[in-house]
Amino acid sequence: MALTAPGVANAEPCRLGASNVGPRSCATTELRTAPAWTLGTGFCVGMLTAAGVAYDGPLAEYHVFPGTAHSIELRITQGFSPLGDYAPTVLACDVTAIVDWRNLDTGDSGSVSRFVPAGSTGARPLFVHVDSGPGRVALTLRTDRPGIPASTEVFVP
């Protein structure tokens, strides 16, 4: 005779993406923003994009944001390269990226900013942590310069 118990949450920390110990071990939701357009210093026109994952966590100790839970990890990049990640990039300027967020379920909100040099391409993204808590979260990616922001919504498990 065998007994089975209801499923229990895995007690080990989450590892986002594939790892040497197996596939994802936590609930995630992937996201990507439309491009946010900006004017840089001088006559520079820039394009920022953010892609990432919302997760329930807590993340493993060797992760970029260890121990965080019910949050969003964003990878911010500039411009695009018509010939691939390691070729020259166009539409990239030195700017400060600002991510405004609002949890639509709890009402919590905040803002996270990070300087993004023109060299932060797909091959060298900058990581930003948004500590939003669980629920539906509205994100807006903008810069400290004049431009057109990009918005999206994501569910944080």
Short mmCIF file of C-alpha atoms in Angstrom, two decimals:
data_model
loop_
_atom_site.label_atom_id
_atom_site.label_comp_id
_atom_site.label_asym_id
_atom_site.label_seq_id
_atom_site.Cartn_x
_atom_site.Cartn_y
_atom_site.Cartn_z
CA MET A 1 0.00 0.00 0.00
CA ALA A 2 1.33 3.43 -0.92
CA LEU A 3 0.26 6.82 0.30
CA THR A 4 0.63 10.02 -1.65
CA ALA A 5 0.47 13.54 -0.32
CA PRO A 6 -0.59 16.68 -2.13
CA GLY A 7 2.19 18.43 -4.04
CA VAL A 8 4.50 20.55 -1.96
CA ALA A 9 6.56 23.51 -3.12
CA ASN A 10 10.18 22.76 -3.83
CA ALA A 11 12.24 23.92 -0.84
CA GLU A 12 15.35 24.54 -2.94
CA PRO A 13 16.05 28.05 -4.29
CA CYS A 14 14.89 28.82 -7.84
CA ARG A 15 17.26 28.68 -10.77
CA LEU A 16 15.99 30.79 -13.66
CA GLY A 17 16.58 29.19 -17.05
CA ALA A 18 18.31 25.88 -17.64
CA SER A 19 21.09 24.89 -15.29
CA ASN A 20 23.32 21.91 -14.69
CA VAL A 21 20.77 20.53 -12.24
CA GLY A 22 17.73 20.60 -14.54
CA PRO A 23 15.07 22.91 -15.88
CA ARG A 24 13.42 25.83 -14.07
CA SER A 25 12.44 25.05 -10.52
CA CYS A 26 10.05 27.98 -9.90
CA ALA A 27 7.02 29.67 -11.47
CA THR A 28 7.91 32.35 -14.00
CA THR A 29 6.31 34.70 -16.53
CA GLU A 30 8.42 36.08 -19.38
CA LEU A 31 8.02 39.64 -20.65
CA ARG A 32 9.36 42.01 -23.28
CA THR A 33 8.66 45.70 -23.82
CA ALA A 34 8.27 47.50 -27.10
CA PRO A 35 11.20 49.82 -27.87
CA ALA A 36 11.41 53.05 -25.85
CA TRP A 37 12.79 55.87 -28.02
CA THR A 38 14.95 58.63 -26.60
CA LEU A 39 17.17 61.56 -27.45
CA GLY A 40 20.67 61.32 -26.08
CA THR A 41 23.37 63.93 -25.67
CA GLY A 42 24.15 65.87 -28.83
CA PHE A 43 22.33 64.56 -31.89
CA CYS A 44 21.92 61.00 -30.69
CA VAL A 45 18.66 59.08 -31.17
CA GLY A 46 18.46 55.96 -29.06
CA MET A 47 16.30 52.88 -28.61
CA LEU A 48 16.06 50.89 -25.37
CA THR A 49 14.35 47.56 -24.88
CA ALA A 50 13.74 45.50 -21.77
CA ALA A 51 13.09 41.79 -21.59
CA GLY A 52 13.00 39.61 -18.55
CA VAL A 53 11.18 37.29 -16.27
CA ALA A 54 8.80 37.66 -13.32
CA TYR A 55 9.31 34.91 -10.74
CA ASP A 56 8.10 33.68 -7.38
CA GLY A 57 11.58 32.83 -6.01
CA PRO A 58 13.55 32.95 -3.84
CA LEU A 59 16.45 32.92 -6.29
CA ALA A 60 19.54 30.81 -5.75
CA GLU A 61 22.61 32.25 -4.04
CA TYR A 62 24.71 32.61 -7.22
CA HIS A 63 22.08 34.54 -9.15
CA VAL A 64 22.38 38.26 -10.02
CA PHE A 65 19.70 39.04 -7.37
CA PRO A 66 20.08 36.22 -4.79
CA GLY A 67 17.26 35.58 -2.33
CA THR A 68 14.72 37.84 -4.03
CA ALA A 69 11.13 36.63 -4.37
CA HIS A 70 7.95 37.77 -6.17
CA SER A 71 9.97 40.16 -8.31
CA ILE A 72 10.94 40.99 -11.87
CA GLU A 73 14.40 40.70 -13.41
CA LEU A 74 14.86 42.93 -16.47
CA ARG A 75 17.69 42.89 -19.01
CA ILE A 76 17.98 46.36 -20.56
CA THR A 77 19.75 46.76 -23.88
CA GLN A 78 20.31 49.63 -26.30
CA GLY A 79 19.93 49.95 -30.04
CA PHE A 80 20.09 47.04 -32.41
CA SER A 81 22.66 45.41 -34.59
CA PRO A 82 21.50 44.47 -38.08
CA LEU A 83 24.33 41.91 -38.30
CA GLY A 84 23.99 40.25 -34.87
CA ASP A 85 24.90 40.86 -31.23
CA TYR A 86 28.65 41.23 -31.80
CA ALA A 87 28.49 43.59 -34.81
CA PRO A 88 28.31 47.41 -34.55
CA THR A 89 25.16 48.76 -32.92
CA VAL A 90 23.01 51.63 -34.17
CA LEU A 91 20.51 53.77 -32.20
CA ALA A 92 22.50 53.67 -28.95
CA CYS A 93 23.15 56.66 -26.65
CA ASP A 94 24.41 57.13 -23.11
CA VAL A 95 21.20 57.57 -21.05
CA THR A 96 19.70 56.71 -17.70
CA ALA A 97 16.94 54.12 -18.03
CA ILE A 98 14.02 54.45 -15.63
CA VAL A 99 11.55 51.65 -14.95
CA ASP A 100 8.35 52.88 -13.29
CA TRP A 101 6.17 50.12 -11.88
CA ARG A 102 2.78 49.80 -10.22
CA ASN A 103 1.29 46.64 -8.72
CA LEU A 104 -2.32 46.77 -9.95
CA ASP A 105 -3.49 44.35 -7.23
CA THR A 106 -1.87 45.93 -4.15
CA GLY A 107 -1.42 49.55 -5.26
CA ASP A 108 2.31 49.52 -4.44
CA SER A 109 4.49 51.43 -6.85
CA GLY A 110 8.06 52.52 -7.35
CA SER A 111 10.79 53.45 -9.75
CA VAL A 112 14.20 51.95 -10.51
CA SER A 113 16.89 53.76 -12.52
CA ARG A 114 20.22 52.70 -13.95
CA PHE A 115 22.76 54.40 -16.21
CA VAL A 116 22.94 52.54 -19.53
CA PRO A 117 26.02 53.27 -21.63
CA ALA A 118 25.73 53.09 -25.42
CA GLY A 119 27.73 49.84 -25.35
CA SER A 120 25.02 47.90 -23.47
CA THR A 121 23.92 45.78 -26.38
CA GLY A 122 22.29 42.35 -26.46
CA ALA A 123 25.71 40.82 -25.81
CA ARG A 124 26.24 43.01 -22.70
CA PRO A 125 22.85 43.77 -21.11
CA LEU A 126 22.38 45.58 -17.81
CA PHE A 127 20.22 43.89 -15.19
CA VAL A 128 17.57 45.70 -13.13
CA HIS A 129 15.59 44.27 -10.21
CA VAL A 130 11.97 45.37 -9.68
CA ASP A 131 10.68 44.37 -6.22
CA SER A 132 6.98 44.55 -7.08
CA GLY A 133 5.47 41.76 -5.00
CA PRO A 134 3.02 39.22 -6.43
CA GLY A 135 0.16 40.19 -8.74
CA ARG A 136 -0.45 42.11 -11.96
CA VAL A 137 2.26 44.72 -12.48
CA ALA A 138 2.31 47.59 -15.00
CA LEU A 139 5.82 48.58 -16.17
CA THR A 140 6.91 51.67 -18.08
CA LEU A 141 10.42 51.94 -19.55
CA ARG A 142 11.61 55.53 -20.14
CA THR A 143 14.79 57.59 -19.88
CA ASP A 144 15.90 60.81 -18.19
CA ARG A 145 15.93 62.49 -21.62
CA PRO A 146 13.03 63.49 -23.92
CA GLY A 147 11.55 60.47 -25.63
CA ILE A 148 8.66 58.04 -26.12
CA PRO A 149 8.26 55.51 -23.26
CA ALA A 150 7.15 51.88 -23.64
CA SER A 151 4.67 50.16 -21.30
CA THR A 152 3.62 46.57 -20.64
CA GLU A 153 1.90 44.46 -17.99
CA VAL A 154 3.12 41.22 -16.46
CA PHE A 155 1.83 38.76 -13.85
CA VAL A 156 4.29 38.16 -11.01
CA PRO A 157 3.65 34.71 -9.48
#
